[in-house]
Amino acid sequence: MTALEPRDAEVTPPPFDIPASPAPEQDTGGVLGKEHRALSIGMVSVVLLIAFEATAVGTAMPVAARELHGVALYAFAFSAYFTTSLFGMVVAGQWSDRRGPLGALAGGIVAFAAGLLLSGTASAMWVFVIGRAVQGLGGGLVIVALYVVVSRAYPQRLQPAIMAAFAASWVIPSVVGPLAAGTVTEHLGWRWVFVGIPALVVLPLALALPAIRRMASGPADPAAPMPAFDRRRIRLALGISLGAGLLQYAGQDLRPLSALPALAGAALLVPSALGLLPRGTYRAARGLPSVVLLRGIAAGSFIAAESFVPLMLVTQRGLSPTMAGMSLAAGGATWALGSYVQARPRTEPYREQLVVIGMVLVAAAIATAPSVLIEAVPVWIVAVAWGFGCFGMGLVLGSTSVLLFKLSAPEEAGANSAALQISDALSNVLLLAAGGAAFAALGGGAVGAAHVVAGGTASSHPAAFAAVFLPMAGVALAGAWVGTRLRVR
């Protein structure tokens, strides 16, 4: 599942410039109090849409890849989303800081729905991947815009609660999404999973946008001069997206000549990332740099591993897409529980310790998942392990979001939120590319070639799956150390 998750382009800003609302610290209600009720319901509806997409699409993906003869490009179907979301995040950060988050959110929802339709009508795997890329652009716009809304419209005491509400909105999609997607895939076809989701766009648009326009649109300080559009950051965003794409291509090709795009990708990506993330991120400097780094480690290792769980269960243990998807269903509830725990006032003094515990749980879950490659191990082990891992992710992601808000000035909310989401998405891209390369190198491209949903046989390549899960567990364990460096001493 994805974090919010989630995450600046040439776009026309909205034709209005509404002053920011008075400081929300004056409000004495909760997230569902009179002042914030419409806004909270609308934003949770947006997250609900993203959650349904993540859980339903992940369930249908193995069948789509086989039908389009693109199992070898399976990792691209996920990483293309994160690649373009990198660009969208930078767009949203600048757009939100200059004009407010309303335009970025509306444009992102439209692009998200358009990408789903393109993937759902694809006749070849490369078209499917392009659709996922369009989705990623929309997702990058949406996630950063939502973070800016939270930082502007909610007092600090309510920010952990609204982040917990975001996590709780994954519960129903996590239970219903895989079951519904698996049933639709088996009886109507995988395409209906994609083309049906855009109907959910109407509710978020109707609820969220008017409330955001009233409470959080316009620049953070209407009296201050509007900051110039930072073209350098746009160039860096293009560089990081193109570099990530080249590295993914090289990782999937595995021929000697693929070293050329790999080198070109690294030459573009490394300086671009250094220019977009806080100084000290890659050496885990205390404070904001470590918050940003940990977000990437947690999200990247978890998503890279989770992307291969349904494929492993379908092809290696013979589960149907419905049952494979349901193995991840309990994670929505435990993720929400973890986010709820970190949002309690009593846990605030122990936030750093909670993050370390969360990363240990994530590492243990990822390391446990490939045990089902052994026939004697029951497949329900994956569901149990993933439940604990998702609880850890709820602790970690909620805490990093809260710490980001605490360490960001209002006029820097967009840029810092973009940095957090860039770390999230960039780690997803790089770790999915690395995992996909290892998967393909050990025969993973042949996985599922003989498999059919109703039964049948599948090529057995357990080493290909182990090569994805075990290194990701090591990455997650390294995140536990980074979690000790989140506070400035």
GROMACS .gro file of C-alpha atoms in nm:
model
  489
    1MET     CA    1   0.000   0.000   0.000
    2THR     CA    2   0.101   0.318  -0.054
    3ALA     CA    3   0.170   0.606   0.157
    4LEU     CA    4   0.018   0.951   0.101
    5GLU     CA    5   0.178   0.697  -0.057
    6PRO     CA    6   0.158   0.942  -0.114
    7ARG     CA    7   0.409   1.233  -0.278
    8ASP     CA    8   0.665   2.164  -1.053
    9ALA     CA    9   0.502   2.121  -1.412
   10GLU     CA   10   0.406   2.389  -1.663
   11VAL     CA   11   0.052   2.454  -1.549
   12THR     CA   12  -0.176   2.755  -1.542
   13PRO     CA   13  -0.250   2.871  -1.187
   14PRO     CA   14  -0.612   2.906  -1.084
   15PRO     CA   15  -0.772   3.240  -1.180
   16PHE     CA   16  -0.810   3.357  -0.824
   17ASP     CA   17  -0.592   3.465  -0.537
   18ILE     CA   18  -0.789   3.427  -0.217
   19PRO     CA   19  -0.620   3.541   0.103
   20ALA     CA   20  -0.531   3.271   0.349
   21SER     CA   21  -0.773   3.206   0.632
   22PRO     CA   22  -0.700   3.338   0.980
   23ALA     CA   23  -0.471   3.118   1.186
   24PRO     CA   24  -0.659   2.796   1.262
   25GLU     CA   25  -0.501   2.777   1.607
   26GLN     CA   26  -0.804   2.972   1.732
   27ASP     CA   27  -1.041   2.683   1.662
   28THR     CA   28  -1.125   2.473   1.966
   29GLY     CA   29  -1.296   2.180   1.792
   30GLY     CA   30  -1.150   1.856   1.660
   31VAL     CA   31  -1.098   1.746   1.304
   32LEU     CA   32  -1.474   1.691   1.278
   33GLY     CA   33  -1.563   2.012   1.460
   34LYS     CA   34  -1.766   2.278   1.286
   35GLU     CA   35  -1.460   2.461   1.154
   36HIS     CA   36  -1.292   2.158   0.994
   37ARG     CA   37  -1.572   1.908   0.930
   38ALA     CA   38  -1.623   1.963   0.556
   39LEU     CA   39  -1.251   1.990   0.491
   40SER     CA   40  -1.170   1.674   0.685
   41ILE     CA   41  -1.442   1.468   0.518
   42GLY     CA   42  -1.340   1.593   0.175
   43MET     CA   43  -0.971   1.519   0.220
   44VAL     CA   44  -1.033   1.176   0.369
   45SER     CA   45  -1.248   1.107   0.061
   46VAL     CA   46  -0.949   1.192  -0.159
   47VAL     CA   47  -0.731   0.951   0.038
   48LEU     CA   48  -1.008   0.691   0.012
   49LEU     CA   49  -0.986   0.714  -0.367
   50ILE     CA   50  -0.609   0.666  -0.359
   51ALA     CA   51  -0.650   0.370  -0.123
   52PHE     CA   52  -0.901   0.197  -0.348
   53GLU     CA   53  -0.667   0.244  -0.643
   54ALA     CA   54  -0.367   0.103  -0.460
   55THR     CA   55  -0.541  -0.205  -0.321
   56ALA     CA   56  -0.756  -0.287  -0.623
   57VAL     CA   57  -0.495  -0.225  -0.891
   58GLY     CA   58  -0.233  -0.423  -0.704
   59THR     CA   59  -0.465  -0.724  -0.701
   60ALA     CA   60  -0.536  -0.706  -1.076
   61MET     CA   61  -0.179  -0.634  -1.182
   62PRO     CA   62  -0.050  -0.995  -1.215
   63VAL     CA   63  -0.338  -1.087  -1.447
   64ALA     CA   64  -0.297  -0.768  -1.653
   65ALA     CA   65   0.076  -0.828  -1.696
   66ARG     CA   66   0.021  -1.185  -1.816
   67GLU     CA   67  -0.260  -1.095  -2.056
   68LEU     CA   68  -0.053  -0.813  -2.208
   69HIS     CA   69   0.252  -1.043  -2.227
   70GLY     CA   70   0.447  -0.808  -2.006
   71VAL     CA   71   0.547  -1.002  -1.693
   72ALA     CA   72   0.911  -0.909  -1.763
   73LEU     CA   73   0.802  -0.543  -1.729
   74TYR     CA   74   0.599  -0.608  -1.413
   75ALA     CA   75   0.816  -0.381  -1.198
   76PHE     CA   76   0.778  -0.099  -1.454
   77ALA     CA   77   0.403  -0.100  -1.401
   78PHE     CA   78   0.468   0.009  -1.043
   79SER     CA   79   0.784   0.216  -1.081
   80ALA     CA   80   0.648   0.424  -1.372
   81TYR     CA   81   0.393   0.562  -1.129
   82PHE     CA   82   0.662   0.672  -0.886
   83THR     CA   83   0.890   0.810  -1.157
   84THR     CA   84   0.644   1.067  -1.288
   85SER     CA   85   0.514   1.140  -0.940
   86LEU     CA   86   0.858   1.283  -0.863
   87PHE     CA   87   0.801   1.556  -1.119
   88GLY     CA   88   0.445   1.611  -1.001
   89MET     CA   89   0.562   1.660  -0.643
   90VAL     CA   90   0.798   1.942  -0.733
   91VAL     CA   91   0.524   2.101  -0.943
   92ALA     CA   92   0.280   2.079  -0.654
   93GLY     CA   93   0.529   2.219  -0.404
   94GLN     CA   94   0.592   2.535  -0.605
   95TRP     CA   95   0.233   2.569  -0.718
   96SER     CA   96   0.105   2.540  -0.362
   97ASP     CA   97   0.357   2.783  -0.213
   98ARG     CA   98   0.281   3.043  -0.480
   99ARG     CA   99  -0.096   3.009  -0.531
  100GLY     CA  100  -0.221   2.766  -0.270
  101PRO     CA  101  -0.293   2.392  -0.295
  102LEU     CA  102  -0.636   2.406  -0.462
  103GLY     CA  103  -0.525   2.407  -0.825
  104ALA     CA  104  -0.263   2.136  -0.772
  105LEU     CA  105  -0.518   1.911  -0.603
  106ALA     CA  106  -0.782   1.953  -0.873
  107GLY     CA  107  -0.535   1.896  -1.157
  108GLY     CA  108  -0.390   1.595  -0.982
  109ILE     CA  109  -0.725   1.422  -0.941
  110VAL     CA  110  -0.803   1.472  -1.311
  111ALA     CA  111  -0.465   1.329  -1.419
  112PHE     CA  112  -0.502   1.039  -1.177
  113ALA     CA  113  -0.836   0.941  -1.330
  114ALA     CA  114  -0.707   0.984  -1.687
  115GLY     CA  115  -0.417   0.750  -1.618
  116LEU     CA  116  -0.649   0.482  -1.487
  117LEU     CA  117  -0.859   0.501  -1.802
  118LEU     CA  118  -0.551   0.478  -2.024
  119SER     CA  119  -0.421   0.169  -1.841
  120GLY     CA  120  -0.764   0.008  -1.840
  121THR     CA  121  -0.797   0.037  -2.217
  122ALA     CA  122  -0.437  -0.059  -2.302
  123SER     CA  123  -0.374  -0.320  -2.572
  124ALA     CA  124  -0.002  -0.352  -2.502
  125MET     CA  125   0.210  -0.346  -2.189
  126TRP     CA  126   0.393  -0.027  -2.288
  127VAL     CA  127   0.058   0.158  -2.313
  128PHE     CA  128  -0.035   0.019  -1.974
  129VAL     CA  129   0.290   0.153  -1.829
  130ILE     CA  130   0.225   0.497  -1.984
  131GLY     CA  131  -0.113   0.502  -1.816
  132ARG     CA  132   0.053   0.429  -1.484
  133ALA     CA  133   0.292   0.717  -1.552
  134VAL     CA  134   0.001   0.958  -1.604
  135GLN     CA  135  -0.147   0.832  -1.279
  136GLY     CA  136   0.183   0.902  -1.107
  137LEU     CA  137   0.187   1.263  -1.225
  138GLY     CA  138  -0.159   1.311  -1.078
  139GLY     CA  139  -0.070   1.130  -0.759
  140GLY     CA  140   0.237   1.350  -0.708
  141LEU     CA  141   0.027   1.663  -0.740
  142VAL     CA  142  -0.240   1.535  -0.502
  143ILE     CA  143  -0.022   1.412  -0.216
  144VAL     CA  144   0.186   1.729  -0.179
  145ALA     CA  145  -0.123   1.949  -0.208
  146LEU     CA  146  -0.289   1.751   0.073
  147TYR     CA  147   0.011   1.797   0.299
  148VAL     CA  148   0.011   2.172   0.237
  149VAL     CA  149  -0.360   2.185   0.324
  150VAL     CA  150  -0.293   2.004   0.653
  151SER     CA  151  -0.007   2.239   0.743
  152ARG     CA  152  -0.215   2.550   0.671
  153ALA     CA  153  -0.570   2.462   0.775
  154TYR     CA  154  -0.513   2.260   1.094
  155PRO     CA  155  -0.354   2.371   1.422
  156GLN     CA  156  -0.053   2.169   1.528
  157ARG     CA  157  -0.250   1.982   1.795
  158LEU     CA  158  -0.489   1.845   1.528
  159GLN     CA  159  -0.229   1.748   1.268
  160PRO     CA  160  -0.153   1.401   1.417
  161ALA     CA  161  -0.528   1.333   1.428
  162ILE     CA  162  -0.593   1.418   1.063
  163MET     CA  163  -0.292   1.208   0.959
  164ALA     CA  164  -0.440   0.921   1.161
  165ALA     CA  165  -0.771   0.977   0.980
  166PHE     CA  166  -0.586   0.946   0.649
  167ALA     CA  167  -0.449   0.612   0.762
  168ALA     CA  168  -0.790   0.497   0.887
  169SER     CA  169  -0.938   0.564   0.543
  170TRP     CA  170  -0.732   0.269   0.415
  171VAL     CA  171  -0.922   0.018   0.629
  172ILE     CA  172  -1.235  -0.032   0.415
  173PRO     CA  173  -1.048  -0.025   0.080
  174SER     CA  174  -0.792  -0.271   0.217
  175VAL     CA  175  -1.067  -0.520   0.304
  176VAL     CA  176  -1.310  -0.455   0.019
  177GLY     CA  177  -1.063  -0.353  -0.252
  178PRO     CA  178  -0.875  -0.683  -0.300
  179LEU     CA  179  -1.194  -0.890  -0.276
  180ALA     CA  180  -1.381  -0.668  -0.521
  181ALA     CA  181  -1.086  -0.641  -0.759
  182GLY     CA  182  -1.022  -1.015  -0.752
  183THR     CA  183  -1.388  -1.095  -0.816
  184VAL     CA  184  -1.413  -0.844  -1.100
  185THR     CA  185  -1.085  -0.968  -1.249
  186GLU     CA  186  -1.197  -1.331  -1.247
  187HIS     CA  187  -1.552  -1.275  -1.375
  188LEU     CA  188  -1.543  -0.956  -1.585
  189GLY     CA  189  -1.176  -0.901  -1.660
  190TRP     CA  190  -0.896  -0.692  -1.513
  191ARG     CA  191  -0.977  -0.388  -1.731
  192TRP     CA  192  -1.291  -0.313  -1.532
  193VAL     CA  193  -1.080  -0.268  -1.218
  194PHE     CA  194  -0.909   0.030  -1.383
  195VAL     CA  195  -1.192   0.192  -1.576
  196GLY     CA  196  -1.432   0.165  -1.283
  197ILE     CA  197  -1.223   0.352  -1.025
  198PRO     CA  198  -1.244   0.699  -1.193
  199ALA     CA  199  -1.612   0.712  -1.097
  200LEU     CA  200  -1.488   0.775  -0.742
  201VAL     CA  201  -1.340   1.109  -0.854
  202VAL     CA  202  -1.675   1.287  -0.822
  203LEU     CA  203  -1.701   1.261  -0.443
  204PRO     CA  204  -1.356   1.405  -0.359
  205LEU     CA  205  -1.405   1.690  -0.605
  206ALA     CA  206  -1.746   1.778  -0.463
  207LEU     CA  207  -1.636   1.767  -0.098
  208ALA     CA  208  -1.271   1.869  -0.084
  209LEU     CA  209  -1.227   2.152  -0.334
  210PRO     CA  210  -1.485   2.402  -0.199
  211ALA     CA  211  -1.360   2.355   0.157
  212ILE     CA  212  -0.996   2.396   0.052
  213ARG     CA  213  -1.082   2.709  -0.144
  214ARG     CA  214  -1.241   2.856   0.168
  215MET     CA  215  -0.975   2.759   0.423
  216ALA     CA  216  -0.638   2.704   0.260
  217SER     CA  217  -0.618   2.864  -0.084
  218GLY     CA  218  -0.392   3.150  -0.180
  219PRO     CA  219  -0.032   3.209  -0.065
  220ALA     CA  220   0.061   3.146   0.297
  221ASP     CA  221   0.124   3.518   0.350
  222PRO     CA  222  -0.100   3.728   0.122
  223ALA     CA  223   0.087   4.046   0.217
  224ALA     CA  224   0.426   3.910   0.110
  225PRO     CA  225   0.548   3.933  -0.250
  226MET     CA  226   0.471   3.620  -0.448
  227PRO     CA  227   0.787   3.409  -0.476
  228ALA     CA  228   0.931   3.365  -0.822
  229PHE     CA  229   0.872   3.038  -1.004
  230ASP     CA  230   1.191   2.840  -0.945
  231ARG     CA  231   1.289   2.713  -1.290
  232ARG     CA  232   1.598   2.550  -1.145
  233ARG     CA  233   1.382   2.317  -0.937
  234ILE     CA  234   1.181   2.233  -1.248
  235ARG     CA  235   1.500   2.136  -1.429
  236LEU     CA  236   1.608   1.928  -1.131
  237ALA     CA  237   1.267   1.759  -1.125
  238LEU     CA  238   1.298   1.671  -1.492
  239GLY     CA  239   1.649   1.542  -1.428
  240ILE     CA  240   1.545   1.323  -1.137
  241SER     CA  241   1.249   1.178  -1.330
  242LEU     CA  242   1.447   1.110  -1.648
  243GLY     CA  243   1.738   0.969  -1.450
  244ALA     CA  244   1.510   0.735  -1.258
  245GLY     CA  245   1.349   0.620  -1.583
  246LEU     CA  246   1.687   0.541  -1.740
  247LEU     CA  247   1.795   0.345  -1.434
  248GLN     CA  248   1.475   0.142  -1.446
  249TYR     CA  249   1.528   0.066  -1.814
  250ALA     CA  250   1.885  -0.045  -1.751
  251GLY     CA  251   1.778  -0.261  -1.460
  252GLN     CA  252   1.523  -0.446  -1.673
  253ASP     CA  253   1.740  -0.486  -1.986
  254LEU     CA  254   2.044  -0.654  -1.822
  255ARG     CA  255   2.250  -0.652  -2.144
  256PRO     CA  256   2.608  -0.511  -2.142
  257LEU     CA  257   2.491  -0.205  -2.335
  258SER     CA  258   2.245  -0.129  -2.057
  259ALA     CA  259   2.540   0.012  -1.863
  260LEU     CA  260   2.518   0.324  -2.082
  261PRO     CA  261   2.163   0.427  -1.983
  262ALA     CA  262   2.245   0.328  -1.625
  263LEU     CA  263   2.541   0.568  -1.615
  264ALA     CA  264   2.340   0.843  -1.786
  265GLY     CA  265   2.056   0.791  -1.539
  266ALA     CA  266   2.287   0.810  -1.239
  267ALA     CA  267   2.451   1.125  -1.378
  268LEU     CA  268   2.111   1.292  -1.402
  269LEU     CA  269   1.953   1.156  -1.085
  270VAL     CA  270   2.225   1.206  -0.823
  271PRO     CA  271   2.283   1.583  -0.862
  272SER     CA  272   1.910   1.643  -0.912
  273ALA     CA  273   1.823   1.458  -0.591
  274LEU     CA  274   2.093   1.645  -0.399
  275GLY     CA  275   1.945   1.973  -0.519
  276LEU     CA  276   1.587   1.888  -0.424
  277LEU     CA  277   1.633   1.725  -0.083
  278PRO     CA  278   1.748   1.900   0.237
  279ARG     CA  279   2.123   1.925   0.281
  280GLY     CA  280   2.250   1.635   0.487
  281THR     CA  281   1.977   1.392   0.386
  282TYR     CA  282   2.210   1.122   0.259
  283ARG     CA  283   2.428   1.131   0.571
  284ALA     CA  284   2.126   1.124   0.803
  285ALA     CA  285   2.192   1.463   0.958
  286ARG     CA  286   1.975   1.518   1.264
  287GLY     CA  287   1.637   1.682   1.229
  288LEU     CA  288   1.460   1.743   0.898
  289PRO     CA  289   1.721   1.561   0.679
  290SER     CA  290   1.677   1.238   0.877
  291VAL     CA  291   1.299   1.275   0.871
  292VAL     CA  292   1.310   1.298   0.492
  293LEU     CA  293   1.558   1.010   0.459
  294LEU     CA  294   1.361   0.780   0.686
  295ARG     CA  295   1.043   0.841   0.491
  296GLY     CA  296   1.216   0.714   0.178
  297ILE     CA  297   1.369   0.411   0.348
  298ALA     CA  298   1.040   0.305   0.504
  299ALA     CA  299   0.819   0.357   0.201
  300GLY     CA  300   1.065   0.227  -0.056
  301SER     CA  301   1.153  -0.098   0.118
  302PHE     CA  302   0.792  -0.174   0.208
  303ILE     CA  303   0.635  -0.091  -0.129
  304ALA     CA  304   0.906  -0.269  -0.328
  305ALA     CA  305   0.841  -0.583  -0.126
  306GLU     CA  306   0.462  -0.552  -0.122
  307SER     CA  307   0.448  -0.513  -0.501
  308PHE     CA  308   0.570  -0.872  -0.541
  309VAL     CA  309   0.352  -1.035  -0.274
  310PRO     CA  310   0.044  -1.100  -0.497
  311LEU     CA  311   0.262  -1.222  -0.784
  312MET     CA  312   0.448  -1.459  -0.551
  313LEU     CA  313   0.127  -1.605  -0.406
  314VAL     CA  314  -0.043  -1.641  -0.746
  315THR     CA  315   0.249  -1.798  -0.931
  316GLN     CA  316   0.430  -1.992  -0.659
  317ARG     CA  317   0.147  -2.109  -0.434
  318GLY     CA  318  -0.139  -2.122  -0.687
  319LEU     CA  319  -0.372  -1.876  -0.513
  320SER     CA  320  -0.640  -1.695  -0.709
  321PRO     CA  321  -0.599  -1.317  -0.754
  322THR     CA  322  -0.879  -1.268  -0.501
  323MET     CA  323  -0.710  -1.475  -0.231
  324ALA     CA  324  -0.368  -1.327  -0.307
  325GLY     CA  325  -0.507  -0.977  -0.268
  326MET     CA  326  -0.687  -1.069   0.052
  327SER     CA  327  -0.355  -1.171   0.206
  328LEU     CA  328  -0.281  -0.799   0.231
  329ALA     CA  329  -0.628  -0.693   0.346
  330ALA     CA  330  -0.565  -0.698   0.720
  331GLY     CA  331  -0.285  -0.450   0.671
  332GLY     CA  332  -0.527  -0.163   0.625
  333ALA     CA  333  -0.667  -0.203   0.975
  334THR     CA  334  -0.330  -0.246   1.144
  335TRP     CA  335  -0.185   0.047   0.948
  336ALA     CA  336  -0.470   0.264   1.077
  337LEU     CA  337  -0.411   0.132   1.429
  338GLY     CA  338  -0.043   0.223   1.413
  339SER     CA  339  -0.128   0.572   1.292
  340TYR     CA  340  -0.386   0.605   1.571
  341VAL     CA  341  -0.127   0.506   1.833
  342GLN     CA  342   0.125   0.765   1.714
  343ALA     CA  343  -0.147   1.034   1.719
  344ARG     CA  344  -0.226   0.992   2.089
  345PRO     CA  345  -0.101   1.284   2.304
  346ARG     CA  346   0.052   1.040   2.552
  347THR     CA  347   0.281   0.894   2.285
  348GLU     CA  348   0.426   1.230   2.177
  349PRO     CA  349   0.731   1.214   2.412
  350TYR     CA  350   0.813   0.867   2.274
  351ARG     CA  351   0.781   0.942   1.902
  352GLU     CA  352   1.142   0.853   1.824
  353GLN     CA  353   1.113   0.517   2.002
  354LEU     CA  354   0.787   0.443   1.819
  355VAL     CA  355   0.957   0.502   1.486
  356VAL     CA  356   1.241   0.262   1.571
  357ILE     CA  357   0.992  -0.006   1.679
  358GLY     CA  358   0.794   0.052   1.361
  359MET     CA  359   1.096   0.002   1.137
  360VAL     CA  360   1.192  -0.320   1.317
  361LEU     CA  361   0.838  -0.452   1.257
  362VAL     CA  362   0.859  -0.357   0.889
  363ALA     CA  363   1.193  -0.535   0.848
  364ALA     CA  364   1.061  -0.848   1.022
  365ALA     CA  365   0.748  -0.858   0.804
  366ILE     CA  366   0.943  -0.829   0.479
  367ALA     CA  367   1.190  -1.096   0.589
  368THR     CA  368   0.908  -1.334   0.685
  369ALA     CA  369   0.704  -1.306   0.362
  370PRO     CA  370   0.928  -1.525   0.137
  371SER     CA  371   0.903  -1.812   0.386
  372VAL     CA  372   0.588  -1.917   0.195
  373LEU     CA  373   0.816  -2.019  -0.093
  374ILE     CA  374   0.861  -2.331   0.120
  375GLU     CA  375   0.559  -2.552   0.054
  376ALA     CA  376   0.532  -2.662   0.416
  377VAL     CA  377   0.477  -2.302   0.533
  378PRO     CA  378   0.106  -2.202   0.532
  379VAL     CA  379   0.020  -1.906   0.314
  380TRP     CA  380  -0.160  -1.728   0.599
  381ILE     CA  381   0.184  -1.648   0.740
  382VAL     CA  382   0.206  -1.367   0.484
  383ALA     CA  383  -0.120  -1.212   0.607
  384VAL     CA  384  -0.004  -1.220   0.969
  385ALA     CA  385   0.341  -1.083   0.890
  386TRP     CA  386   0.199  -0.807   0.672
  387GLY     CA  387  -0.040  -0.706   0.947
  388PHE     CA  388   0.254  -0.641   1.180
  389GLY     CA  389   0.447  -0.466   0.904
  390CYS     CA  390   0.157  -0.235   0.828
  391PHE     CA  391   0.124  -0.150   1.198
  392GLY     CA  392   0.488  -0.045   1.189
  393MET     CA  393   0.430   0.164   0.878
  394GLY     CA  394   0.141   0.341   1.051
  395LEU     CA  395   0.376   0.436   1.335
  396VAL     CA  396   0.653   0.552   1.102
  397LEU     CA  397   0.469   0.741   0.830
  398GLY     CA  398   0.239   0.923   1.067
  399SER     CA  399   0.533   1.030   1.282
  400THR     CA  400   0.744   1.154   0.990
  401SER     CA  401   0.452   1.365   0.867
  402VAL     CA  402   0.401   1.522   1.210
  403LEU     CA  403   0.772   1.594   1.248
  404LEU     CA  404   0.782   1.754   0.903
  405PHE     CA  405   0.506   1.998   0.999
  406LYS     CA  406   0.687   2.086   1.323
  407LEU     CA  407   1.014   2.156   1.142
  408SER     CA  408   0.864   2.362   0.855
  409ALA     CA  409   0.784   2.733   0.845
  410PRO     CA  410   0.444   2.808   0.680
  411GLU     CA  411   0.605   2.952   0.368
  412GLU     CA  412   0.822   2.640   0.332
  413ALA     CA  413   0.542   2.386   0.374
  414GLY     CA  414   0.512   2.316   0.003
  415ALA     CA  415   0.884   2.274  -0.063
  416ASN     CA  416   0.942   2.058   0.246
  417SER     CA  417   0.633   1.847   0.180
  418ALA     CA  418   0.758   1.797  -0.174
  419ALA     CA  419   1.100   1.691  -0.039
  420LEU     CA  420   0.936   1.435   0.190
  421GLN     CA  421   0.731   1.290  -0.093
  422ILE     CA  422   1.025   1.300  -0.335
  423SER     CA  423   1.224   1.089  -0.090
  424ASP     CA  424   0.927   0.853  -0.068
  425ALA     CA  425   0.881   0.818  -0.443
  426LEU     CA  426   1.251   0.821  -0.536
  427SER     CA  427   1.318   0.539  -0.295
  428ASN     CA  428   1.024   0.349  -0.443
  429VAL     CA  429   1.164   0.397  -0.794
  430LEU     CA  430   1.519   0.296  -0.708
  431LEU     CA  431   1.430   0.000  -0.488
  432LEU     CA  432   1.167  -0.126  -0.732
  433ALA     CA  433   1.423  -0.096  -1.011
  434ALA     CA  434   1.682  -0.284  -0.805
  435GLY     CA  435   1.430  -0.546  -0.701
  436GLY     CA  436   1.299  -0.580  -1.056
  437ALA     CA  437   1.652  -0.623  -1.191
  438ALA     CA  438   1.730  -0.896  -0.938
  439PHE     CA  439   1.395  -1.058  -1.009
  440ALA     CA  440   1.456  -1.062  -1.386
  441ALA     CA  441   1.819  -1.176  -1.353
  442LEU     CA  442   1.714  -1.488  -1.159
  443GLY     CA  443   1.445  -1.592  -1.406
  444GLY     CA  444   1.154  -1.386  -1.282
  445GLY     CA  445   1.055  -1.283  -1.634
  446ALA     CA  446   0.936  -1.638  -1.696
  447VAL     CA  447   0.723  -1.646  -1.381
  448GLY     CA  448   0.358  -1.699  -1.455
  449ALA     CA  449   0.409  -1.784  -1.823
  450ALA     CA  450   0.226  -2.113  -1.778
  451HIS     CA  451   0.001  -2.007  -1.495
  452VAL     CA  452  -0.371  -1.959  -1.527
  453VAL     CA  453  -0.599  -1.813  -1.263
  454ALA     CA  454  -0.829  -2.109  -1.240
  455GLY     CA  455  -0.547  -2.348  -1.173
  456GLY     CA  456  -0.263  -2.498  -1.368
  457THR     CA  457   0.110  -2.482  -1.323
  458ALA     CA  458   0.355  -2.199  -1.292
  459SER     CA  459   0.727  -2.180  -1.349
  460SER     CA  460   0.899  -2.206  -1.011
  461HIS     CA  461   1.155  -1.936  -0.945
  462PRO     CA  462   1.173  -1.899  -0.566
  463ALA     CA  463   1.522  -1.745  -0.579
  464ALA     CA  464   1.388  -1.458  -0.791
  465PHE     CA  465   1.141  -1.365  -0.518
  466ALA     CA  466   1.392  -1.414  -0.234
  467ALA     CA  467   1.623  -1.171  -0.416
  468VAL     CA  468   1.355  -0.904  -0.381
  469PHE     CA  469   1.239  -0.958  -0.023
  470LEU     CA  470   1.558  -1.023   0.173
  471PRO     CA  471   1.755  -0.713   0.060
  472MET     CA  472   1.448  -0.497   0.127
  473ALA     CA  473   1.435  -0.633   0.482
  474GLY     CA  474   1.796  -0.519   0.527
  475VAL     CA  475   1.711  -0.171   0.399
  476ALA     CA  476   1.419  -0.146   0.643
  477LEU     CA  477   1.645  -0.253   0.930
  478ALA     CA  478   1.886   0.029   0.843
  479GLY     CA  479   1.589   0.264   0.879
  480ALA     CA  480   1.566   0.171   1.247
  481TRP     CA  481   1.903   0.340   1.300
  482VAL     CA  482   1.795   0.650   1.108
  483GLY     CA  483   1.492   0.664   1.337
  484THR     CA  484   1.724   0.749   1.628
  485ARG     CA  485   1.827   1.074   1.456
  486LEU     CA  486   1.494   1.246   1.400
  487ARG     CA  487   1.518   1.499   1.681
  488VAL     CA  488   1.775   1.777   1.707
  489ARG     CA  489   1.973   1.725   2.030
   0.00000   0.00000   0.00000
